[in-house]
XYZ file of C-alpha atoms in Angstrom:
711
model
C 0.000 0.000 0.000
C 1.789 3.196 -1.150
C 2.166 6.032 1.358
C 2.488 9.609 0.126
C 3.822 12.244 2.534
C 4.080 15.924 1.748
C 5.640 18.849 3.597
C 4.319 22.002 1.948
C 6.779 24.894 2.325
C 8.795 22.762 4.765
C 6.546 23.508 7.737
C 7.109 20.040 9.259
C 10.457 18.382 10.069
C 9.547 15.048 8.455
C 12.108 12.231 8.314
C 11.139 9.919 5.440
C 13.893 7.365 6.120
C 12.887 6.969 9.772
C 9.218 6.739 8.866
C 9.904 4.270 6.073
C 11.856 1.979 8.399
C 8.973 1.879 10.855
C 6.497 1.160 8.053
C 8.742 -1.260 6.124
C 8.323 0.971 3.094
C 10.532 3.307 1.075
C 9.063 6.795 1.348
C 9.639 9.884 -0.763
C 9.124 13.297 0.790
C 7.111 15.594 -1.466
C 6.784 19.350 -1.148
C 3.931 20.068 -3.588
C 2.052 16.793 -4.021
C -1.218 18.535 -4.851
C 0.430 20.873 -7.353
C 3.517 20.275 -9.511
C 4.167 16.779 -8.064
C 0.631 15.560 -8.645
C 1.984 13.000 -11.111
C 3.323 10.936 -8.208
C -0.180 10.781 -6.777
C -1.688 9.778 -10.108
C 0.865 7.001 -10.565
C 0.080 5.692 -7.084
C -3.684 5.567 -7.626
C -3.175 3.697 -10.888
C -1.380 0.880 -9.048
C -4.591 -0.720 -7.831
C -3.360 -0.822 -4.236
C -4.923 1.294 -1.521
C -3.125 4.642 -1.240
C -2.533 6.549 1.986
C -2.190 10.316 1.575
C -0.814 12.137 4.605
C -2.806 15.295 3.930
C -6.368 16.216 4.854
C -6.043 19.870 3.810
C -6.489 19.000 0.099
C -8.649 15.914 0.596
C -11.303 17.132 -1.804
C -8.754 18.059 -4.475
C -7.034 14.668 -4.294
C -10.390 12.898 -4.552
C -11.272 14.878 -7.697
C -7.879 14.205 -9.284
C -8.280 10.508 -8.514
C -11.667 10.458 -10.271
C -10.230 12.225 -13.310
C -7.132 10.032 -13.582
C -7.428 7.378 -16.268
C -7.258 3.744 -15.036
C -7.205 4.900 -11.385
C -8.740 2.097 -9.301
C -7.082 2.562 -5.907
C -8.980 3.363 -2.736
C -7.612 6.600 -1.262
C -7.260 7.060 2.496
C -6.329 10.269 4.214
C -4.533 10.838 7.516
C -3.727 14.066 9.346
C -0.099 14.259 10.509
C 0.069 18.047 10.456
C -2.095 19.436 13.289
C -1.667 16.248 15.322
C 2.127 15.991 15.042
C 4.029 18.093 12.521
C 2.699 21.453 13.676
C 4.123 21.447 17.163
C 7.122 22.924 18.929
C 8.004 19.293 19.661
C 7.678 18.202 16.019
C 11.356 17.240 15.712
C 10.669 14.345 18.112
C 7.322 13.368 16.601
C 8.537 10.815 14.014
C 7.433 7.786 16.119
C 3.956 9.272 16.468
C 3.694 10.134 12.779
C 4.799 6.612 11.885
C 2.109 5.216 14.179
C -0.592 7.397 12.589
C 0.485 6.309 9.114
C 0.489 2.640 10.155
C -3.083 2.869 11.445
C -4.156 4.502 8.176
C -3.025 1.326 6.391
C -5.491 -0.839 8.327
C -8.642 -1.988 6.517
C -11.916 -0.210 7.098
C -14.286 -1.541 9.745
C -16.390 -4.492 8.654
C -19.862 -3.426 7.454
C -22.797 -3.967 9.791
C -26.561 -3.922 9.476
C -28.036 -0.540 8.672
C -31.027 1.426 9.943
C -33.169 3.067 7.252
C -35.168 6.302 7.256
C -37.542 7.553 4.591
C -38.701 11.153 4.410
C -41.125 12.621 1.906
C -40.610 16.155 3.256
C -43.663 16.668 5.481
C -42.404 19.389 7.822
C -44.119 20.641 10.985
C -42.967 24.060 12.190
C -43.959 24.769 15.792
C -43.865 28.296 17.205
C -45.208 31.816 16.967
C -47.195 32.126 13.746
C -45.351 35.200 12.465
C -41.921 33.627 12.934
C -43.042 30.255 11.606
C -44.322 31.870 8.398
C -40.989 33.632 7.816
C -39.068 30.371 8.162
C -41.652 28.518 6.075
C -41.008 30.942 3.227
C -37.434 29.619 3.065
C -38.542 25.985 2.961
C -41.875 25.765 1.164
C -40.342 25.256 -2.275
C -38.582 22.069 -1.069
C -40.809 20.789 1.737
C -44.506 20.321 2.474
C -44.897 22.764 5.376
C -47.532 22.736 8.127
C -47.463 25.262 10.965
C -48.551 24.598 14.527
C -49.350 28.077 15.790
C -48.414 29.083 19.327
C -49.759 32.627 19.138
C -47.913 35.646 17.791
C -44.527 36.800 19.068
C -44.082 40.107 20.857
C -41.606 41.134 18.143
C -43.983 40.475 15.248
C -42.894 42.359 12.130
C -45.237 44.328 9.943
C -46.969 42.037 7.509
C -46.504 38.906 9.597
C -48.441 36.809 10.014
C -49.725 37.311 6.521
C -53.349 37.429 5.520
C -52.819 35.045 2.620
C -53.222 31.429 3.688
C -50.016 30.003 2.192
C -49.556 27.077 4.580
C -51.878 24.836 6.582
C -52.079 26.174 10.142
C -53.142 24.073 13.110
C -53.334 24.917 16.783
C -54.447 23.575 20.126
C -53.265 22.594 23.599
C -50.945 19.934 24.950
C -48.890 19.356 21.813
C -46.545 16.361 22.120
C -44.071 14.896 19.658
C -42.627 11.398 19.445
C -40.854 9.425 16.758
C -37.899 10.038 14.446
C -37.008 11.112 10.924
C -39.802 10.052 8.601
C -42.004 8.778 11.424
C -42.928 11.620 13.782
C -46.328 11.633 15.437
C -47.767 14.942 16.640
C -50.628 14.773 19.127
C -52.623 17.677 20.531
C -56.045 18.668 21.810
C -58.134 20.773 19.458
C -60.017 22.774 22.079
C -60.259 26.378 20.848
C -63.621 27.902 19.887
C -62.174 29.099 16.548
C -61.838 26.391 13.905
C -58.819 27.378 11.802
C -60.050 25.294 8.871
C -63.199 27.445 8.663
C -61.566 30.777 9.561
C -61.179 33.134 6.579
C -58.817 35.581 8.372
C -61.212 38.462 7.785
C -60.083 39.926 11.149
C -63.647 40.852 12.110
C -63.458 38.920 15.383
C -60.104 40.538 16.238
C -61.528 44.000 15.676
C -64.756 43.465 17.630
C -63.402 41.644 20.715
C -63.599 44.149 23.635
C -60.992 42.299 25.741
C -58.412 41.850 22.931
C -58.632 38.137 23.647
C -58.092 37.285 19.952
C -54.781 37.984 18.224
C -53.628 37.392 14.659
C -53.056 33.716 15.307
C -56.892 33.555 15.313
C -57.254 31.709 18.587
C -59.154 32.905 21.648
C -57.376 33.407 24.971
C -60.045 31.929 27.260
C -58.527 33.583 30.327
C -59.146 37.026 28.836
C -62.533 36.274 27.308
C -65.545 37.638 29.257
C -68.172 35.840 27.163
C -69.543 38.845 25.338
C -69.772 36.645 22.221
C -69.426 39.626 19.880
C -67.013 37.509 17.860
C -69.689 34.858 17.308
C -72.059 37.503 15.985
C -69.642 38.817 13.362
C -68.632 35.309 12.231
C -72.079 34.027 11.306
C -71.281 33.607 7.610
C -68.097 31.561 8.070
C -69.322 29.901 11.264
C -65.767 29.393 12.473
C -66.456 30.295 16.142
C -68.357 27.884 18.367
C -67.916 27.983 22.151
C -69.954 24.819 22.601
C -67.672 22.688 20.422
C -66.237 19.697 22.324
C -62.479 19.256 22.481
C -60.985 16.623 20.168
C -57.692 14.744 20.369
C -55.922 14.957 17.026
C -52.948 12.939 15.781
C -51.028 13.642 12.602
C -47.859 12.221 11.020
C -44.833 14.243 9.866
C -41.341 13.494 8.569
C -39.524 16.487 10.072
C -40.080 18.870 12.977
C -38.667 22.381 13.422
C -39.455 23.582 16.941
C -39.245 27.371 17.358
C -41.100 27.348 20.684
C -39.655 28.955 23.801
C -39.746 25.566 25.536
C -38.617 22.684 23.291
C -41.097 19.839 23.031
C -38.221 17.331 23.317
C -35.602 18.055 25.961
C -33.308 15.094 25.318
C -29.611 15.919 25.072
C -29.604 13.884 21.854
C -32.990 14.460 20.188
C -34.110 12.103 17.414
C -32.890 12.639 13.885
C -35.229 14.923 12.000
C -36.108 17.046 15.063
C -34.533 20.506 15.335
C -35.083 22.979 18.166
C -34.389 26.718 18.016
C -35.672 28.065 21.330
C -34.655 31.636 20.506
C -36.840 31.658 17.404
C -35.475 33.704 14.521
C -32.597 34.857 16.736
C -31.410 31.295 17.383
C -27.765 30.776 16.407
C -27.414 28.256 13.638
C -31.001 28.632 12.408
C -29.822 29.293 8.859
C -27.692 26.132 8.909
C -30.712 24.199 10.177
C -32.846 25.536 7.334
C -30.235 24.420 4.804
C -30.056 20.990 6.404
C -33.838 20.600 6.387
C -33.990 21.304 2.659
C -31.779 18.260 2.030
C -33.732 15.861 4.243
C -35.993 14.396 1.616
C -35.418 10.862 0.393
C -34.043 7.666 1.894
C -31.225 7.668 4.433
C -29.189 5.001 6.210
C -26.920 4.787 9.222
C -25.089 1.862 10.836
C -26.783 -0.102 13.559
C -24.224 0.848 16.181
C -25.008 -1.741 18.835
C -25.372 -5.484 19.293
C -27.435 -6.930 22.140
C -27.240 -10.379 23.723
C -30.193 -10.904 26.021
C -28.667 -13.980 27.666
C -25.857 -11.845 29.110
C -28.117 -8.995 30.237
C -28.274 -8.356 33.980
C -31.174 -5.908 33.727
C -33.933 -7.990 35.307
C -35.088 -11.401 36.432
C -38.618 -12.307 37.528
C -39.694 -8.668 36.965
C -37.087 -7.472 39.473
C -34.711 -4.828 38.077
C -31.039 -5.149 38.927
C -28.700 -3.373 36.511
C -30.201 -0.250 34.944
C -26.959 1.373 33.805
C -27.734 1.531 30.079
C -31.252 2.890 30.573
C -30.018 5.609 32.931
C -27.141 6.833 30.767
C -28.808 6.933 27.334
C -29.220 10.591 26.338
C -31.356 9.765 23.307
C -34.145 7.930 25.144
C -33.445 4.948 22.909
C -33.254 2.321 25.674
C -36.250 1.182 27.697
C -36.905 -1.518 30.254
C -38.824 -4.683 29.433
C -38.528 -6.276 32.843
C -41.374 -8.691 32.183
C -39.250 -10.200 29.417
C -36.031 -10.002 31.451
C -34.418 -7.625 28.982
C -34.011 -4.100 27.739
C -35.153 -2.797 24.367
C -33.038 -0.532 22.156
C -34.744 1.497 19.447
C -32.211 1.611 16.576
C -33.969 4.605 15.003
C -33.393 6.714 18.117
C -29.878 5.415 18.844
C -27.223 8.010 17.909
C -24.279 5.627 18.245
C -22.638 7.266 21.261
C -21.870 3.852 22.779
C -22.223 5.045 26.378
C -24.508 2.096 27.103
C -21.794 -0.344 26.026
C -19.226 1.424 28.187
C -21.225 1.117 31.407
C -22.631 -2.371 30.666
C -20.884 -4.707 33.148
C -21.588 -7.960 31.303
C -21.014 -7.065 27.658
C -24.652 -7.734 26.789
C -24.519 -4.460 24.842
C -21.480 -4.122 22.590
C -20.420 -1.436 20.159
C -20.757 -2.750 16.626
C -19.259 -0.103 14.326
C -16.368 -0.334 14.721
C -16.281 -3.493 16.812
C -14.179 -3.760 19.954
C -11.902 -6.243 18.187
C -11.275 -3.692 15.404
C -10.552 -0.970 17.941
C -8.082 -3.342 19.582
C -6.214 -3.899 16.316
C -5.942 -0.132 15.830
C -4.562 0.418 19.314
C -2.085 -2.445 19.086
C -0.863 -1.251 15.661
C -0.612 2.335 16.878
C 1.368 1.542 20.013
C 3.581 -1.168 18.545
C 4.594 1.045 15.594
C 5.261 3.927 17.964
C 7.549 1.747 20.048
C 9.258 0.266 16.981
C 10.063 3.795 15.758
C 11.755 4.590 19.053
C 8.933 6.355 20.876
C 8.515 6.196 24.639
C 5.854 7.027 27.244
C 2.955 7.137 24.753
C -0.174 8.990 25.810
C -3.352 7.984 23.974
C -5.632 10.983 23.352
C -9.161 9.864 22.416
C -11.498 12.505 20.991
C -14.675 12.709 18.948
C -14.712 13.164 15.184
C -16.697 16.371 15.634
C -15.939 18.931 18.325
C -12.972 16.983 19.677
C -11.279 17.006 16.272
C -11.921 20.759 16.011
C -10.177 21.326 19.345
C -7.100 19.310 18.318
C -6.923 21.007 14.906
C -7.222 24.464 16.493
C -4.338 23.637 18.832
C -2.146 22.493 15.930
C -2.844 25.623 13.912
C -2.174 27.843 16.914
C 1.177 26.129 17.493
C 2.150 26.905 13.898
C 1.149 30.563 14.146
C 1.831 31.575 17.761
C 5.013 31.524 19.773
C 3.269 30.902 23.094
C 1.424 27.692 22.088
C 3.404 24.432 22.097
C 0.951 22.148 20.271
C 0.303 18.451 20.714
C 3.357 16.900 22.456
C 5.377 14.320 20.533
C 4.295 11.479 22.826
C 0.581 12.372 22.792
C -1.124 10.361 20.034
C -4.554 11.642 19.013
C -7.145 9.137 17.824
C -10.634 10.076 16.648
C -13.691 8.078 17.698
C -17.256 8.323 16.475
C -18.035 9.226 20.077
C -15.792 9.417 23.127
C -18.235 7.389 25.233
C -18.002 4.395 22.881
C -14.942 2.861 24.562
C -14.467 2.094 28.225
C -12.795 -0.080 30.813
C -11.904 -3.017 28.553
C -10.297 -0.863 25.819
C -8.572 1.487 28.270
C -6.938 -1.312 30.246
C -6.013 -3.066 27.002
C -4.290 0.132 25.828
C -2.230 0.216 29.024
C -1.388 -3.467 28.549
C -0.323 -2.737 24.934
C 2.161 -0.117 26.116
C 0.342 3.182 26.647
C 1.247 5.003 29.834
C -1.888 7.163 29.905
C -5.331 7.240 28.314
C -6.850 10.706 27.975
C -10.457 11.237 26.854
C -11.039 14.721 25.460
C -14.626 15.849 26.057
C -16.527 18.923 24.913
C -20.030 20.298 25.328
C -21.338 17.737 22.807
C -21.104 15.027 25.496
C -24.172 14.653 27.713
C -23.634 15.201 31.468
C -24.598 11.569 32.096
C -21.798 10.471 29.767
C -19.237 12.441 31.743
C -20.444 10.878 34.982
C -20.309 7.394 33.489
C -16.823 7.911 32.046
C -15.568 9.335 35.343
C -16.909 6.332 37.262
C -15.310 3.874 34.847
C -12.013 5.748 34.995
C -12.048 5.644 38.787
C -12.489 1.879 38.670
C -9.679 1.477 36.122
C -7.336 3.755 38.072
C -8.049 1.957 41.339
C -7.172 -1.363 39.695
C -3.862 -0.111 38.288
C -2.811 1.574 41.527
C -3.825 -1.534 43.462
C -1.568 -3.626 41.217
C 1.349 -1.335 42.042
C 1.367 0.873 38.938
C 2.024 4.263 40.518
C 0.734 7.535 39.080
C -2.430 8.635 37.297
C -3.098 6.773 34.054
C -6.627 7.894 33.102
C -7.833 11.448 32.544
C -11.078 13.103 31.511
C -9.949 16.300 29.794
C -12.607 19.002 29.159
C -12.114 21.414 26.265
C -14.063 24.409 24.983
C -14.707 24.754 21.279
C -15.798 28.388 21.162
C -13.527 29.674 23.901
C -11.044 31.407 21.596
C -7.358 31.794 22.387
C -7.903 31.215 26.101
C -9.466 27.797 25.489
C -6.620 26.822 23.147
C -4.030 27.920 25.723
C -5.794 25.933 28.448
C -5.863 22.766 26.321
C -2.219 23.299 25.399
C -1.161 23.606 29.046
C -3.106 20.475 30.001
C -1.562 18.369 27.228
C 1.932 19.623 28.001
C 1.474 18.602 31.632
C 0.163 15.172 30.650
C 2.960 14.693 28.130
C 5.562 15.261 30.848
C 3.916 12.900 33.346
C 5.555 9.512 33.796
C 3.129 7.105 35.475
C 4.332 3.522 35.835
C 3.290 1.143 33.058
C 3.790 -2.464 32.013
C 7.361 -3.091 30.859
C 6.391 -5.797 28.363
C 3.616 -4.988 25.876
C 0.759 -7.486 25.707
C 0.174 -9.614 22.623
C -3.433 -10.721 23.135
C -6.149 -9.785 20.674
C -9.057 -7.706 21.943
C -12.163 -9.885 21.871
C -15.675 -8.783 21.036
C -16.781 -10.104 24.435
C -16.090 -7.441 27.062
C -15.442 -9.797 29.978
C -12.973 -11.861 27.944
C -10.993 -8.744 27.036
C -11.000 -7.557 30.647
C -9.717 -10.928 31.844
C -6.867 -10.938 29.316
C -5.874 -7.340 30.079
C -5.948 -7.968 33.832
C -3.984 -11.194 33.517
C -1.221 -9.374 31.640
C -1.134 -6.452 34.049
C -1.084 -8.821 37.027
C 1.793 -10.896 35.613
C 3.878 -7.767 34.986
C 2.853 -5.928 38.161
C 5.835 -3.960 39.535
C 5.139 -4.784 43.200
C 3.928 -7.577 45.427
C 0.217 -8.130 44.914
C -2.380 -7.791 47.660
C -5.002 -10.451 48.119
C -7.726 -8.151 46.790
C -8.243 -4.581 45.593
C -11.260 -2.729 46.978
C -13.104 -1.013 44.126
C -15.502 1.956 44.041
C -19.117 0.989 44.567
C -20.299 2.948 41.519
C -19.507 1.327 38.193
C -17.545 -1.669 39.419
C -17.989 -4.762 37.209
C -16.087 -6.990 39.658
C -16.771 -8.054 43.193
C -17.834 -10.576 45.771
C -20.916 -11.124 47.927
C -21.290 -11.021 51.686
C -23.964 -13.421 52.925
C -25.435 -13.207 56.415
C -25.482 -16.888 57.320
C -27.662 -16.219 60.366
C -30.570 -14.941 58.295
C -30.017 -16.827 55.022
C -32.339 -19.832 54.774
C -30.780 -21.182 51.572
C -34.005 -20.708 49.642
C -31.717 -20.234 46.604
C -33.932 -17.606 44.994
C -30.719 -15.662 44.375
C -29.375 -18.537 42.259
C -32.322 -18.391 39.869
C -31.990 -14.598 39.666
C -28.247 -14.486 38.902
C -27.773 -13.729 35.163
C -24.044 -14.508 35.116
C -24.053 -17.953 36.799
C -21.935 -16.508 39.583
C -24.316 -17.998 42.165
C -24.928 -21.730 41.989
C -26.525 -24.441 44.078
C -25.293 -27.951 44.890
C -27.655 -30.762 43.876
C -26.086 -33.013 46.500
C -26.151 -30.710 49.553
C -27.894 -27.528 50.775
C -25.183 -25.098 49.659
C -24.954 -21.647 48.120
C -21.865 -21.604 45.930
C -20.164 -18.677 44.213
C -17.681 -18.057 41.390
C -16.350 -14.530 41.886
C -14.944 -14.224 38.360
C -18.492 -14.368 36.962
C -20.026 -11.770 39.284
C -20.904 -8.448 37.590
C -22.239 -6.697 40.725
C -25.657 -6.135 39.133
C -27.452 -6.440 42.480
C -30.235 -8.758 41.336
C -29.401 -11.213 44.111
C -29.611 -8.432 46.705
C -33.045 -7.303 45.499
C -34.339 -10.874 45.141
C -33.283 -12.189 48.574
C -36.414 -12.347 50.803
C -34.304 -12.251 53.981
C -32.129 -9.303 52.841
C -29.134 -11.450 53.661
C -26.884 -10.499 50.711
C -24.610 -7.475 50.314
C -22.407 -6.533 47.353
C -18.659 -6.236 47.944
C -16.988 -4.447 44.987
C -13.420 -5.685 44.690
C -10.923 -7.421 42.414
C -9.705 -10.649 43.984
C -6.178 -11.450 42.839
C -5.813 -14.979 44.169
C -6.657 -18.169 42.309
C -9.842 -18.361 44.383
C -11.364 -15.759 42.025
C -11.857 -18.421 39.360
C -12.779 -21.230 41.724
C -16.121 -22.253 43.200
C -16.456 -21.496 46.894
C -19.267 -22.013 49.392
C -20.905 -18.868 50.755
C -23.365 -20.698 52.999
C -24.420 -24.234 53.760
C -26.751 -25.869 56.203
C -27.593 -29.236 57.739
C -30.154 -31.047 55.557
C -33.568 -31.816 57.021
C -34.566 -35.442 56.578
C -38.078 -36.656 55.916
C -39.530 -38.239 59.106
C -41.046 -41.017 57.017
C -38.348 -42.050 54.472
C -35.294 -40.140 55.803
C -34.676 -38.483 52.410
C -33.248 -34.943 52.713
C -35.657 -32.437 51.158
C -34.751 -29.078 52.678
C -32.534 -27.342 55.184
C -32.960 -27.689 58.918
C -33.138 -23.910 59.316
C -35.758 -23.447 56.593
C -38.060 -26.243 57.825
C -37.781 -25.121 61.441
C -38.560 -21.557 60.384
C -41.637 -22.750 58.490
C -42.816 -24.899 61.415
C -42.438 -21.953 63.770
C -44.467 -19.634 61.530
C -47.282 -22.169 61.042
C -47.377 -23.576 64.579
C -50.474 -21.616 65.569
C -52.346 -22.057 62.310
C -55.539 -24.143 62.553
C -54.842 -25.919 59.270
C -51.524 -27.313 60.465
C -52.239 -29.166 63.672
C -51.757 -32.822 64.545
C -51.135 -35.062 61.525
C -51.102 -32.032 59.224
C -48.179 -30.602 61.171
C -46.271 -33.862 60.790
C -46.780 -33.760 57.038
C -44.805 -30.523 56.932
C -41.861 -32.612 58.060
C -42.224 -35.028 55.133
C -40.894 -34.870 51.603
C -43.361 -34.338 48.770
C -43.773 -38.023 47.958
C -44.367 -39.119 51.533
C -46.792 -36.292 52.131
C -49.044 -37.550 49.311
C -48.774 -41.166 50.494
C -49.673 -40.201 54.050
C -52.747 -38.250 52.954
C -54.139 -41.121 50.878
C -53.355 -43.795 53.495
C -54.927 -41.950 56.428
C -58.383 -43.306 57.392
C -59.708 -40.048 58.735
C -58.919 -37.992 55.610
C -61.733 -36.901 53.318
C -60.911 -37.987 49.764
C -62.175 -36.482 46.526
C -63.677 -39.860 45.598
C -65.848 -39.782 48.737
C -67.668 -36.683 47.624
C -71.037 -37.433 46.019
């Protein structure tokens, strides 16, 4: 796969021989690849092999040249080595990082996954003040089928708005609600106003005659102001649009797109569904023009990847309609995940899912996994990145994970500032930036794997595009990961949540620069030998392999166990109060991970700590409240072995001597039923028998009334 590197005007100290050695490829340094040296690019794309171009500045130009080049069949990939490495005061030492970025660009694209489809025919609902809605509708009506839901007239209504000409259907009412997604929105409201907008001719007679000014130019009556003079009814006899006796009706209508100009958005989700746009400031809303342009293009069929995969068998959400783990439902900012506790599962709406991956990060079992790219593909990228960096002579690598949107903007702004300003240093040579679809899409398993592969720190750059719940979830997971590493003897701070402002100007850039410089100089302890395992798609398998490697190469003597934070811990033990536990074993049937088990031969509650995900279902199921979670990471071999948490003496049947329960449970039952009239004499003795003997005793007793004796 040919690699083309270019240093326009010699703004980057690139070392082609060093880079070529790390990539096992002979590289030529170009200075005007998109201009006078474009022939080298054309020759490369005619080779048929995938071509990596180390320039994103002229990405569009290269793509056009590739299309115009005869017999060009190569796939072109682009990688940014300028803002992320070459434009830095530390660029002379950045060759290992640049080699690593180029190596990752050579990797194949993520495997395709199932897609989610949307279909929009352009039915747009604009919600808001009628005068403002009509002005926006004028910009969209030639491309979309516009309907306006009127919410009165704004205080800043301009002359001529709302217009007298009925250009667009106008509806109104109370209690408007919206649900759905692009191409499938459902608007529901109560049509309760005395004026029927379908019959209204906008003659303004009712507005002029109303003595309380209860009717404005949205042609709806403010009932609180109305004093029941009914002058409006008198002047509207011909049209018959006003009827105070009309009963309220619930109306539902379908739309493909929604533009909400109301002061209070109808949907307050941090990640609203695709096709819904809110501009609470009305015409003064920043970005309204961009929204209008986007709406004009939202007609047709659209697809996106199905970002998640769900395995119900691994889910610890609920058992027997009792909810245990609710982490994914709580963290989802799109309202895409709901509980189906009756079916012992959660439900994810793929149309509402935005692909943030936060649910997969906080899922303790791996029932929810990120599908595009898969965890295994992320693992290959990290291993390639860090191994190439080390091969090229780099040391103390810091992995900087950021989003493809605002996070990328922050990194690019820092690189440009370093090129133009003397006071900004830029991205340090040992800080390797990697873009993710969303920063919340990777968590504990990938972070610990990165440390095992050779990274000394993992930094997640977050901006205002991340929901507050995401930041809380990431912070909890980082605390767990940091506690594990420190408990294993790896001194220092390895995980950081780094906030950055996108619109903060020079001050925000300087703040990000100072933070990265500080992190680049830090030297937390890391594994001496890089791991060689492959990241698995199963989260628990990856965690086990990463932990095994970190434990083997731990720099200090290991404790027996590491106490972990209670929030977000996917590992732990159980504390069972043996005085109150009756070994009913309801916890065993509730455990989704087979961590709790019974013994068919003896009354025992057994436990495999490695399987426990700390979901809490056993705690909520236990009728005696005898179980308590103990978040920890056990480091002895006992973690993978079966151990007995509680056992009891078996109770033997008084008739056949077969054990059929525990002594404690039967004695507890006898004590509770001792005063009951139904369990006296022979009936009380039957409580001490096994099921078979109880039936035999009933049918052999002479004084028992049998069903066959009833006539």
